[in-house]
GROMACS .gro file of N, CA and C in nm:
model
  537
    1UNK      N    1   7.652  -2.952   1.168
    1UNK     CA    2   7.620  -2.841   1.071
    1UNK      C    3   7.750  -2.748   1.064
    2UNK      N    4   7.760  -2.681   0.958
    2UNK     CA    5   7.859  -2.590   0.934
    2UNK      C    6   7.840  -2.463   1.022
    3UNK      N    7   7.930  -2.425   1.097
    3UNK     CA    8   7.938  -2.298   1.180
    3UNK      C    9   8.074  -2.247   1.179
    4UNK      N   10   8.091  -2.114   1.151
    4UNK     CA   11   8.226  -2.055   1.150
    4UNK      C   12   8.223  -1.929   1.234
    5UNK      N   13   8.288  -1.933   1.341
    5UNK     CA   14   8.297  -1.811   1.430
    5UNK      C   15   8.408  -1.714   1.375
    6UNK      N   16   8.360  -1.591   1.342
    6UNK     CA   17   8.460  -1.494   1.289
    6UNK      C   18   8.514  -1.408   1.397
    7UNK      N   19   8.433  -1.364   1.484
    7UNK     CA   20   8.476  -1.296   1.602
    7UNK      C   21   8.356  -1.298   1.705
    8UNK      N   22   8.377  -1.227   1.817
    8UNK     CA   23   8.283  -1.243   1.928
    8UNK      C   24   8.137  -1.190   1.893
    9UNK      N   25   8.131  -1.114   1.785
    9UNK     CA   26   7.998  -1.063   1.737
    9UNK      C   27   7.945  -1.124   1.610
   10UNK      N   28   8.024  -1.196   1.540
   10UNK     CA   29   8.000  -1.228   1.402
   10UNK      C   30   8.028  -1.380   1.374
   11UNK      N   31   7.929  -1.449   1.319
   11UNK     CA   32   7.950  -1.588   1.278
   11UNK      C   33   7.873  -1.621   1.153
   12UNK      N   34   7.915  -1.724   1.090
   12UNK     CA   35   7.840  -1.779   0.978
   12UNK      C   36   7.786  -1.923   1.010
   13UNK      N   37   7.663  -1.937   0.983
   13UNK     CA   38   7.596  -2.077   1.008
   13UNK      C   39   7.520  -2.107   0.875
   14UNK      N   40   7.530  -2.240   0.840
   14UNK     CA   41   7.428  -2.283   0.748
   14UNK      C   42   7.289  -2.259   0.777
   15UNK      N   43   7.209  -2.206   0.683
   15UNK     CA   44   7.076  -2.181   0.708
   15UNK      C   45   6.997  -2.309   0.724
   16UNK      N   46   6.895  -2.308   0.820
   16UNK     CA   47   6.826  -2.429   0.845
   16UNK      C   48   6.681  -2.396   0.854
   17UNK      N   49   6.589  -2.488   0.856
   17UNK     CA   50   6.454  -2.467   0.858
   17UNK      C   51   6.409  -2.391   0.975
   18UNK      N   52   6.476  -2.401   1.100
   18UNK     CA   53   6.450  -2.327   1.210
   18UNK      C   54   6.471  -2.177   1.191
   19UNK      N   55   6.544  -2.136   1.088
   19UNK     CA   56   6.572  -1.989   1.066
   19UNK      C   57   6.456  -1.940   0.964
   20UNK      N   58   6.377  -2.017   0.910
   20UNK     CA   59   6.288  -1.970   0.804
   20UNK      C   60   6.209  -1.850   0.834
   21UNK      N   61   6.147  -1.837   0.946
   21UNK     CA   62   6.065  -1.725   0.977
   21UNK      C   63   6.149  -1.598   0.992
   22UNK      N   64   6.269  -1.606   1.066
   22UNK     CA   65   6.342  -1.488   1.090
   22UNK      C   66   6.417  -1.454   0.950
   23UNK      N   67   6.448  -1.549   0.875
   23UNK     CA   68   6.503  -1.528   0.744
   23UNK      C   69   6.417  -1.455   0.649
   24UNK      N   70   6.298  -1.511   0.647
   24UNK     CA   71   6.185  -1.444   0.562
   24UNK      C   72   6.157  -1.293   0.623
   25UNK      N   73   6.146  -1.270   0.747
   25UNK     CA   74   6.122  -1.140   0.794
   25UNK      C   75   6.230  -1.042   0.756
   26UNK      N   76   6.355  -1.090   0.758
   26UNK     CA   77   6.468  -1.012   0.717
   26UNK      C   78   6.462  -0.964   0.572
   27UNK      N   79   6.424  -1.057   0.491
   27UNK     CA   80   6.406  -1.030   0.346
   27UNK      C   81   6.280  -0.925   0.322
   28UNK      N   82   6.176  -0.957   0.396
   28UNK     CA   83   6.057  -0.876   0.375
   28UNK      C   84   6.076  -0.733   0.430
   29UNK      N   85   6.145  -0.725   0.535
   29UNK     CA   86   6.169  -0.583   0.586
   29UNK      C   87   6.280  -0.511   0.511
   30UNK      N   88   6.354  -0.579   0.423
   30UNK     CA   89   6.453  -0.522   0.344
   30UNK      C   90   6.427  -0.522   0.194
   31UNK      N   91   6.300  -0.545   0.164
   31UNK     CA   92   6.260  -0.574   0.018
   31UNK      C   93   6.309  -0.479  -0.083
   32UNK      N   94   6.277  -0.340  -0.048
   32UNK     CA   95   6.313  -0.236  -0.141
   32UNK      C   96   6.458  -0.234  -0.155
   33UNK      N   97   6.534  -0.238  -0.049
   33UNK     CA   98   6.677  -0.244  -0.051
   33UNK      C   99   6.728  -0.347  -0.144
   34UNK      N  100   6.693  -0.474  -0.116
   34UNK     CA  101   6.738  -0.599  -0.179
   34UNK      C  102   6.698  -0.599  -0.332
   35UNK      N  103   6.588  -0.549  -0.355
   35UNK     CA  104   6.530  -0.564  -0.490
   35UNK      C  105   6.608  -0.480  -0.599
   36UNK      N  106   6.681  -0.380  -0.552
   36UNK     CA  107   6.759  -0.298  -0.640
   36UNK      C  108   6.860  -0.388  -0.715
   37UNK      N  109   6.921  -0.500  -0.653
   37UNK     CA  110   7.029  -0.576  -0.709
   37UNK      C  111   7.005  -0.724  -0.716
   38UNK      N  112   6.891  -0.768  -0.660
   38UNK     CA  113   6.867  -0.914  -0.648
   38UNK      C  114   6.742  -0.948  -0.727
   39UNK      N  115   6.741  -1.032  -0.835
   39UNK     CA  116   6.629  -1.064  -0.903
   39UNK      C  117   6.529  -1.168  -0.844
   40UNK      N  118   6.552  -1.212  -0.730
   40UNK     CA  119   6.471  -1.324  -0.670
   40UNK      C  120   6.373  -1.264  -0.568
   41UNK      N  121   6.394  -1.131  -0.533
   41UNK     CA  122   6.320  -1.071  -0.419
   41UNK      C  123   6.168  -1.079  -0.444
   42UNK      N  124   6.110  -1.056  -0.561
   42UNK     CA  125   5.967  -1.054  -0.586
   42UNK      C  126   5.918  -1.183  -0.579
   43UNK      N  127   5.995  -1.291  -0.600
   43UNK     CA  128   5.945  -1.427  -0.606
   43UNK      C  129   5.951  -1.479  -0.456
   44UNK      N  130   5.997  -1.407  -0.363
   44UNK     CA  131   6.002  -1.451  -0.221
   44UNK      C  132   5.882  -1.385  -0.153
   45UNK      N  133   5.769  -1.444  -0.158
   45UNK     CA  134   5.653  -1.377  -0.105
   45UNK      C  135   5.596  -1.432   0.041
   46UNK      N  136   5.650  -1.546   0.074
   46UNK     CA  137   5.602  -1.615   0.199
   46UNK      C  138   5.721  -1.684   0.262
   47UNK      N  139   5.684  -1.727   0.386
   47UNK     CA  140   5.785  -1.818   0.467
   47UNK      C  141   5.800  -1.945   0.382
   48UNK      N  142   5.697  -1.987   0.324
   48UNK     CA  143   5.701  -2.116   0.239
   48UNK      C  144   5.821  -2.103   0.129
   49UNK      N  145   5.819  -1.985   0.059
   49UNK     CA  146   5.916  -1.954  -0.040
   49UNK      C  147   6.054  -1.965   0.021
   50UNK      N  148   6.072  -1.911   0.137
   50UNK     CA  149   6.204  -1.915   0.211
   50UNK      C  150   6.236  -2.061   0.254
   51UNK      N  151   6.141  -2.139   0.298
   51UNK     CA  152   6.160  -2.265   0.326
   51UNK      C  153   6.210  -2.341   0.196
   52UNK      N  154   6.153  -2.323   0.090
   52UNK     CA  155   6.199  -2.394  -0.044
   52UNK      C  156   6.347  -2.354  -0.074
   53UNK      N  157   6.380  -2.220  -0.062
   53UNK     CA  158   6.514  -2.186  -0.075
   53UNK      C  159   6.605  -2.257   0.021
   54UNK      N  160   6.561  -2.271   0.151
   54UNK     CA  161   6.643  -2.344   0.245
   54UNK      C  162   6.660  -2.488   0.211
   55UNK      N  163   6.557  -2.558   0.164
   55UNK     CA  164   6.563  -2.694   0.118
   55UNK      C  165   6.660  -2.714  -0.002
   56UNK      N  166   6.658  -2.616  -0.092
   56UNK     CA  167   6.744  -2.615  -0.207
   56UNK      C  168   6.884  -2.602  -0.149
   57UNK      N  169   6.911  -2.506  -0.062
   57UNK     CA  170   7.037  -2.486  -0.006
   57UNK      C  171   7.096  -2.608   0.066
   58UNK      N  172   7.004  -2.676   0.144
   58UNK     CA  173   7.054  -2.791   0.208
   58UNK      C  174   7.087  -2.911   0.110
   59UNK      N  175   7.009  -2.915  -0.007
   59UNK     CA  176   7.051  -3.017  -0.108
   59UNK      C  177   7.181  -2.977  -0.173
   60UNK      N  178   7.207  -2.852  -0.192
   60UNK     CA  179   7.331  -2.798  -0.244
   60UNK      C  180   7.449  -2.840  -0.160
   61UNK      N  181   7.436  -2.816  -0.033
   61UNK     CA  182   7.545  -2.859   0.070
   61UNK      C  183   7.560  -3.012   0.077
   62UNK      N  184   7.447  -3.083   0.074
   62UNK     CA  185   7.446  -3.231   0.079
   62UNK      C  186   7.511  -3.292  -0.036
   63UNK      N  187   7.500  -3.224  -0.158
   63UNK     CA  188   7.559  -3.267  -0.276
   63UNK      C  189   7.705  -3.221  -0.301
   64UNK      N  190   7.754  -3.154  -0.190
   64UNK     CA  191   7.904  -3.110  -0.202
   64UNK      C  192   7.920  -3.002  -0.314
   65UNK      N  193   7.830  -2.916  -0.326
   65UNK     CA  194   7.828  -2.828  -0.442
   65UNK      C  195   7.804  -2.686  -0.398
   66UNK      N  196   7.866  -2.654  -0.279
   66UNK     CA  197   7.848  -2.512  -0.226
   66UNK      C  198   7.767  -2.519  -0.102
   67UNK      N  199   7.733  -2.393  -0.059
   67UNK     CA  200   7.651  -2.372   0.061
   67UNK      C  201   7.600  -2.227   0.068
   68UNK      N  202   7.496  -2.215   0.152
   68UNK     CA  203   7.444  -2.085   0.174
   68UNK      C  204   7.447  -2.070   0.324
   69UNK      N  205   7.508  -1.966   0.379
   69UNK     CA  206   7.529  -1.946   0.524
   69UNK      C  207   7.458  -1.822   0.567
   70UNK      N  208   7.385  -1.816   0.672
   70UNK     CA  209   7.335  -1.699   0.730
   70UNK      C  210   7.453  -1.614   0.796
   71UNK      N  211   7.443  -1.496   0.786
   71UNK     CA  212   7.547  -1.406   0.852
   71UNK      C  213   7.478  -1.358   0.983
   72UNK      N  214   7.535  -1.407   1.089
   72UNK     CA  215   7.474  -1.376   1.234
   72UNK      C  216   7.567  -1.271   1.296
   73UNK      N  217   7.500  -1.152   1.325
   73UNK     CA  218   7.575  -1.044   1.400
   73UNK      C  219   7.503  -1.025   1.527
   74UNK      N  220   7.574  -1.037   1.634
   74UNK     CA  221   7.520  -1.015   1.764
   74UNK      C  222   7.392  -1.104   1.778
   75UNK      N  223   7.403  -1.231   1.742
   75UNK     CA  224   7.303  -1.332   1.750
   75UNK      C  225   7.175  -1.299   1.670
   76UNK      N  226   7.182  -1.213   1.572
   76UNK     CA  227   7.069  -1.188   1.483
   76UNK      C  228   7.114  -1.204   1.343
   77UNK      N  229   7.024  -1.269   1.254
   77UNK     CA  230   7.068  -1.288   1.117
   77UNK      C  231   7.046  -1.158   1.046
   78UNK      N  232   7.158  -1.124   0.974
   78UNK     CA  233   7.161  -0.998   0.902
   78UNK      C  234   7.185  -0.999   0.753
   79UNK      N  235   7.210  -1.128   0.707
   79UNK     CA  236   7.244  -1.136   0.567
   79UNK      C  237   7.264  -1.271   0.527
   80UNK      N  238   7.321  -1.302   0.412
   80UNK     CA  239   7.356  -1.441   0.372
   80UNK      C  240   7.474  -1.422   0.276
   81UNK      N  241   7.564  -1.526   0.291
   81UNK     CA  242   7.670  -1.546   0.195
   81UNK      C  243   7.679  -1.686   0.162
   82UNK      N  244   7.715  -1.706   0.029
   82UNK     CA  245   7.720  -1.855  -0.008
   82UNK      C  246   7.802  -1.866  -0.141
   83UNK      N  247   7.821  -1.997  -0.167
   83UNK     CA  248   7.891  -2.024  -0.294
   83UNK      C  249   7.797  -2.064  -0.389
   84UNK      N  250   7.809  -2.022  -0.510
   84UNK     CA  251   7.744  -2.063  -0.621
   84UNK      C  252   7.795  -2.210  -0.649
   85UNK      N  253   7.760  -2.280  -0.750
   85UNK     CA  254   7.813  -2.413  -0.760
   85UNK      C  255   7.962  -2.423  -0.772
   86UNK      N  256   8.014  -2.531  -0.722
   86UNK     CA  257   8.153  -2.559  -0.720
   86UNK      C  258   8.189  -2.631  -0.846
   87UNK      N  259   8.315  -2.598  -0.901
   87UNK     CA  260   8.366  -2.688  -1.012
   87UNK      C  261   8.483  -2.757  -0.948
   88UNK      N  262   8.465  -2.882  -0.907
   88UNK     CA  263   8.583  -2.965  -0.842
   88UNK      C  264   8.683  -2.990  -0.945
   89UNK      N  265   8.648  -3.010  -1.080
   89UNK     CA  266   8.742  -3.034  -1.173
   89UNK      C  267   8.835  -2.913  -1.200
   90UNK      N  268   8.779  -2.802  -1.212
   90UNK     CA  269   8.851  -2.667  -1.235
   90UNK      C  270   8.897  -2.608  -1.107
   91UNK      N  271   8.846  -2.663  -1.003
   91UNK     CA  272   8.877  -2.600  -0.867
   91UNK      C  273   8.854  -2.458  -0.856
   92UNK      N  274   8.727  -2.423  -0.891
   92UNK     CA  275   8.691  -2.281  -0.870
   92UNK      C  276   8.542  -2.269  -0.824
   93UNK      N  277   8.508  -2.145  -0.779
   93UNK     CA  278   8.365  -2.119  -0.744
   93UNK      C  279   8.349  -1.968  -0.743
   94UNK      N  280   8.222  -1.928  -0.713
   94UNK     CA  281   8.202  -1.788  -0.706
   94UNK      C  282   8.118  -1.765  -0.575
   95UNK      N  283   8.131  -1.642  -0.515
   95UNK     CA  284   8.064  -1.610  -0.403
   95UNK      C  285   7.948  -1.505  -0.423
   96UNK      N  286   7.838  -1.533  -0.364
   96UNK     CA  287   7.719  -1.440  -0.363
   96UNK      C  288   7.698  -1.392  -0.220
   97UNK      N  289   7.638  -1.278  -0.204
   97UNK     CA  290   7.623  -1.226  -0.072
   97UNK      C  291   7.506  -1.109  -0.081
   98UNK      N  292   7.452  -1.098   0.040
   98UNK     CA  293   7.359  -0.969   0.062
   98UNK      C  294   7.355  -0.935   0.210
   99UNK      N  295   7.334  -0.813   0.239
   99UNK     CA  296   7.336  -0.772   0.380
   99UNK      C  297   7.218  -0.671   0.395
  100UNK      N  298   7.145  -0.697   0.502
  100UNK     CA  299   7.040  -0.605   0.544
  100UNK      C  300   7.088  -0.452   0.543
  101UNK      N  301   7.007  -0.361   0.505
  101UNK     CA  302   7.043  -0.229   0.494
  101UNK      C  303   7.109  -0.166   0.625
  102UNK      N  304   7.051  -0.192   0.729
  102UNK     CA  305   7.088  -0.134   0.859
  102UNK      C  306   7.223  -0.184   0.909
  103UNK      N  307   7.278  -0.281   0.840
  103UNK     CA  308   7.405  -0.343   0.888
  103UNK      C  309   7.521  -0.317   0.797
  104UNK      N  310   7.496  -0.237   0.699
  104UNK     CA  311   7.607  -0.199   0.603
  104UNK      C  312   7.701  -0.108   0.671
  105UNK      N  313   7.824  -0.093   0.625
  105UNK     CA  314   7.913  -0.001   0.668
  105UNK      C  315   7.985  -0.038   0.803
  106UNK      N  316   7.962  -0.164   0.853
  106UNK     CA  317   8.027  -0.206   0.979
  106UNK      C  318   8.137  -0.309   0.942
  107UNK      N  319   8.166  -0.341   0.836
  107UNK     CA  320   8.276  -0.438   0.803
  107UNK      C  321   8.232  -0.570   0.811
  108UNK      N  322   8.097  -0.605   0.825
  108UNK     CA  323   8.039  -0.737   0.836
  108UNK      C  324   8.066  -0.819   0.707
  109UNK      N  325   8.033  -0.759   0.595
  109UNK     CA  326   8.049  -0.845   0.473
  109UNK      C  327   8.186  -0.870   0.436
  110UNK      N  328   8.276  -0.777   0.460
  110UNK     CA  329   8.419  -0.791   0.434
  110UNK      C  330   8.467  -0.899   0.515
  111UNK      N  331   8.438  -0.903   0.640
  111UNK     CA  332   8.483  -1.009   0.734
  111UNK      C  333   8.429  -1.145   0.691
  112UNK      N  334   8.294  -1.145   0.647
  112UNK     CA  335   8.239  -1.270   0.609
  112UNK      C  336   8.304  -1.329   0.491
  113UNK      N  337   8.320  -1.247   0.386
  113UNK     CA  338   8.392  -1.282   0.259
  113UNK      C  339   8.528  -1.334   0.292
  114UNK      N  340   8.606  -1.262   0.376
  114UNK     CA  341   8.735  -1.308   0.406
  114UNK      C  342   8.737  -1.446   0.468
  115UNK      N  343   8.640  -1.467   0.566
  115UNK     CA  344   8.624  -1.605   0.615
  115UNK      C  345   8.593  -1.707   0.518
  116UNK      N  346   8.500  -1.695   0.424
  116UNK     CA  347   8.456  -1.776   0.329
  116UNK      C  348   8.577  -1.806   0.237
  117UNK      N  349   8.645  -1.704   0.189
  117UNK     CA  350   8.759  -1.717   0.103
  117UNK      C  351   8.873  -1.811   0.169
  118UNK      N  352   8.896  -1.785   0.300
  118UNK     CA  353   8.987  -1.879   0.371
  118UNK      C  354   8.944  -2.022   0.370
  119UNK      N  355   8.811  -2.038   0.386
  119UNK     CA  356   8.754  -2.171   0.382
  119UNK      C  357   8.767  -2.237   0.234
  120UNK      N  358   8.746  -2.151   0.139
  120UNK     CA  359   8.759  -2.204  -0.002
  120UNK      C  360   8.889  -2.251  -0.033
  121UNK      N  361   8.999  -2.173   0.007
  121UNK     CA  362   9.135  -2.204  -0.032
  121UNK      C  363   9.199  -2.311   0.061
  122UNK      N  364   9.172  -2.286   0.193
  122UNK     CA  365   9.238  -2.380   0.279
  122UNK      C  366   9.171  -2.516   0.305
  123UNK      N  367   9.043  -2.508   0.334
  123UNK     CA  368   8.958  -2.628   0.355
  123UNK      C  369   8.930  -2.697   0.228
  124UNK      N  370   8.873  -2.631   0.137
  124UNK     CA  371   8.831  -2.695   0.014
  124UNK      C  372   8.935  -2.718  -0.091
  125UNK      N  373   9.045  -2.645  -0.074
  125UNK     CA  374   9.155  -2.658  -0.160
  125UNK      C  375   9.137  -2.609  -0.311
  126UNK      N  376   9.047  -2.512  -0.325
  126UNK     CA  377   9.022  -2.459  -0.458
  126UNK      C  378   9.133  -2.365  -0.500
  127UNK      N  379   9.133  -2.332  -0.636
  127UNK     CA  380   9.241  -2.252  -0.685
  127UNK      C  381   9.195  -2.108  -0.729
  128UNK      N  382   9.060  -2.088  -0.741
  128UNK     CA  383   9.014  -1.957  -0.788
  128UNK      C  384   8.877  -1.925  -0.728
  129UNK      N  385   8.859  -1.800  -0.682
  129UNK     CA  386   8.724  -1.759  -0.633
  129UNK      C  387   8.693  -1.636  -0.714
  130UNK      N  388   8.562  -1.628  -0.749
  130UNK     CA  389   8.519  -1.507  -0.835
  130UNK      C  390   8.409  -1.443  -0.763
  131UNK      N  391   8.400  -1.321  -0.778
  131UNK     CA  392   8.284  -1.234  -0.731
  131UNK      C  393   8.237  -1.144  -0.852
  132UNK      N  394   8.107  -1.157  -0.875
  132UNK     CA  395   8.053  -1.071  -0.988
  132UNK      C  396   7.944  -0.970  -0.916
  133UNK      N  397   7.954  -0.845  -0.968
  133UNK     CA  398   7.877  -0.740  -0.911
  133UNK      C  399   7.825  -0.663  -1.025
  134UNK      N  400   7.702  -0.616  -1.011
  134UNK     CA  401   7.646  -0.529  -1.111
  134UNK      C  402   7.734  -0.398  -1.115
  135UNK      N  403   7.763  -0.351  -1.238
  135UNK     CA  404   7.849  -0.238  -1.260
  135UNK      C  405   7.804  -0.106  -1.194
  136UNK      N  406   7.684  -0.097  -1.152
  136UNK     CA  407   7.645   0.027  -1.073
  136UNK      C  408   7.632   0.000  -0.922
  137UNK      N  409   7.657  -0.123  -0.879
  137UNK     CA  410   7.645  -0.166  -0.742
  137UNK      C  411   7.779  -0.144  -0.674
  138UNK      N  412   7.804  -0.013  -0.638
  138UNK     CA  413   7.931   0.025  -0.598
  138UNK      C  414   7.964  -0.030  -0.454
  139UNK      N  415   7.864  -0.045  -0.369
  139UNK     CA  416   7.885  -0.104  -0.234
  139UNK      C  417   7.924  -0.244  -0.247
  140UNK      N  418   7.870  -0.321  -0.333
  140UNK     CA  419   7.900  -0.468  -0.355
  140UNK      C  420   8.048  -0.465  -0.421
  141UNK      N  421   8.082  -0.390  -0.511
  141UNK     CA  422   8.210  -0.376  -0.572
  141UNK      C  423   8.317  -0.352  -0.475
  142UNK      N  424   8.291  -0.274  -0.365
  142UNK     CA  425   8.391  -0.240  -0.267
  142UNK      C  426   8.443  -0.362  -0.191
  143UNK      N  427   8.367  -0.471  -0.179
  143UNK     CA  428   8.404  -0.579  -0.109
  143UNK      C  429   8.530  -0.645  -0.176
  144UNK      N  430   8.518  -0.691  -0.307
  144UNK     CA  431   8.631  -0.770  -0.370
  144UNK      C  432   8.752  -0.668  -0.385
  145UNK      N  433   8.722  -0.543  -0.404
  145UNK     CA  434   8.833  -0.438  -0.421
  145UNK      C  435   8.906  -0.423  -0.289
  146UNK      N  436   8.833  -0.420  -0.175
  146UNK     CA  437   8.899  -0.413  -0.046
  146UNK      C  438   8.982  -0.528  -0.011
  147UNK      N  439   8.933  -0.653  -0.065
  147UNK     CA  440   9.001  -0.779  -0.031
  147UNK      C  441   9.121  -0.804  -0.129
  148UNK      N  442   9.140  -0.722  -0.217
  148UNK     CA  443   9.256  -0.737  -0.309
  148UNK      C  444   9.238  -0.816  -0.434
  149UNK      N  445   9.112  -0.834  -0.466
  149UNK     CA  446   9.076  -0.917  -0.585
  149UNK      C  447   9.121  -0.839  -0.716
  150UNK      N  448   9.140  -0.909  -0.824
  150UNK     CA  449   9.164  -0.847  -0.953
  150UNK      C  450   9.035  -0.819  -1.031
  151UNK      N  451   9.026  -0.702  -1.089
  151UNK     CA  452   8.912  -0.674  -1.166
  151UNK      C  453   8.953  -0.729  -1.311
  152UNK      N  454   8.881  -0.828  -1.351
  152UNK     CA  455   8.903  -0.887  -1.480
  152UNK      C  456   8.833  -0.835  -1.600
  153UNK      N  457   8.714  -0.784  -1.577
  153UNK     CA  458   8.647  -0.735  -1.696
  153UNK      C  459   8.493  -0.719  -1.670
  154UNK      N  460   8.424  -0.691  -1.782
  154UNK     CA  461   8.272  -0.670  -1.763
  154UNK      C  462   8.210  -0.763  -1.869
  155UNK      N  463   8.107  -0.832  -1.810
  155UNK     CA  464   8.010  -0.918  -1.888
  155UNK      C  465   7.891  -0.823  -1.912
  156UNK      N  466   7.861  -0.806  -2.036
  156UNK     CA  467   7.757  -0.714  -2.080
  156UNK      C  468   7.619  -0.775  -2.076
  157UNK      N  469   7.520  -0.699  -2.024
  157UNK     CA  470   7.382  -0.745  -2.028
  157UNK      C  471   7.364  -0.887  -1.976
  158UNK      N  472   7.428  -0.927  -1.861
  158UNK     CA  473   7.431  -1.061  -1.821
  158UNK      C  474   7.320  -1.093  -1.721
  159UNK      N  475   7.257  -0.996  -1.666
  159UNK     CA  476   7.150  -1.028  -1.557
  159UNK      C  477   7.030  -0.938  -1.584
  160UNK      N  478   6.915  -0.997  -1.578
  160UNK     CA  479   6.789  -0.928  -1.607
  160UNK      C  480   6.726  -0.890  -1.463
  161UNK      N  481   6.735  -0.768  -1.435
  161UNK     CA  482   6.673  -0.722  -1.311
  161UNK      C  483   6.538  -0.656  -1.337
  162UNK      N  484   6.436  -0.730  -1.328
  162UNK     CA  485   6.305  -0.686  -1.345
  162UNK      C  486   6.282  -0.602  -1.476
  163UNK      N  487   6.338  -0.658  -1.579
  163UNK     CA  488   6.315  -0.598  -1.707
  163UNK      C  489   6.435  -0.514  -1.758
  164UNK      N  490   6.528  -0.481  -1.674
  164UNK     CA  491   6.644  -0.404  -1.705
  164UNK      C  492   6.769  -0.492  -1.702
  165UNK      N  493   6.833  -0.495  -1.804
  165UNK     CA  494   6.954  -0.578  -1.813
  165UNK      C  495   7.073  -0.494  -1.758
  166UNK      N  496   7.163  -0.559  -1.673
  166UNK     CA  497   7.273  -0.493  -1.616
  166UNK      C  498   7.399  -0.569  -1.647
  167UNK      N  499   7.512  -0.494  -1.648
  167UNK     CA  500   7.637  -0.556  -1.671
  167UNK      C  501   7.689  -0.603  -1.541
  168UNK      N  502   7.777  -0.705  -1.549
  168UNK     CA  503   7.859  -0.752  -1.424
  168UNK      C  504   7.997  -0.728  -1.443
  169UNK      N  505   8.062  -0.665  -1.331
  169UNK     CA  506   8.199  -0.659  -1.322
  169UNK      C  507   8.250  -0.802  -1.264
  170UNK      N  508   8.359  -0.856  -1.328
  170UNK     CA  509   8.400  -0.982  -1.282
  170UNK      C  510   8.537  -0.956  -1.202
  171UNK      N  511   8.541  -0.995  -1.080
  171UNK     CA  512   8.660  -0.989  -0.996
  171UNK      C  513   8.704  -1.137  -0.963
  172UNK      N  514   8.831  -1.156  -0.943
  172UNK     CA  515   8.883  -1.289  -0.901
  172UNK      C  516   9.005  -1.277  -0.804
  173UNK      N  517   9.025  -1.386  -0.735
  173UNK     CA  518   9.150  -1.397  -0.662
  173UNK      C  519   9.196  -1.540  -0.676
  174UNK      N  520   9.318  -1.565  -0.692
  174UNK     CA  521   9.371  -1.694  -0.692
  174UNK      C  522   9.440  -1.739  -0.563
  175UNK      N  523   9.430  -1.872  -0.547
  175UNK     CA  524   9.496  -1.926  -0.421
  175UNK      C  525   9.633  -1.869  -0.396
  176UNK      N  526   9.711  -1.876  -0.501
  176UNK     CA  527   9.864  -1.827  -0.473
  176UNK      C  528   9.863  -1.675  -0.434
  177UNK      N  529   9.760  -1.602  -0.471
  177UNK     CA  530   9.764  -1.458  -0.436
  177UNK      C  531   9.715  -1.442  -0.289
  178UNK      N  532   9.634  -1.539  -0.244
  178UNK     CA  533   9.567  -1.517  -0.120
  178UNK      C  534   9.651  -1.588   0.009
  179UNK      N  535   9.691  -1.714  -0.016
  179UNK     CA  536   9.748  -1.789   0.090
  179UNK      C  537   9.893  -1.750   0.104
   0.00000   0.00000   0.00000
């Protein structure tokens, strides 16, 4: 299984069925925090829902179409980072992520994104990585900005968050800018 050690406290691991209870408990204990920016939170009502997500993630990885990795900080799952679908023809992908509220402000997500971007460019050999963030989600926007992504523009009313449409800011970095 995919495992990427970032430093002595931080690693990324593909999520597996063994993680389903802990993963669900993390979501459940951060429900209000996560719901502000993630449309799937209300649909995650049980460990079974989490298991279904993990199955889907395992299929995604098996089909060579991206992955979903748990972010493990001091041997505790604190969030997730993953690739949305890969375009092997165009050699691009986009990154999605979330972090439990109590673990923000420690540099965890910046380190996790940096590791995933290295993997995308060096191991997968892709040419472009994109991150999209809601235009009012300033904490999420800080990640690509900190990592030197280019702000490309705004997609208007692109995501329905519980009946409210939000704009996304599109950020990207190219292989030649990173490596």
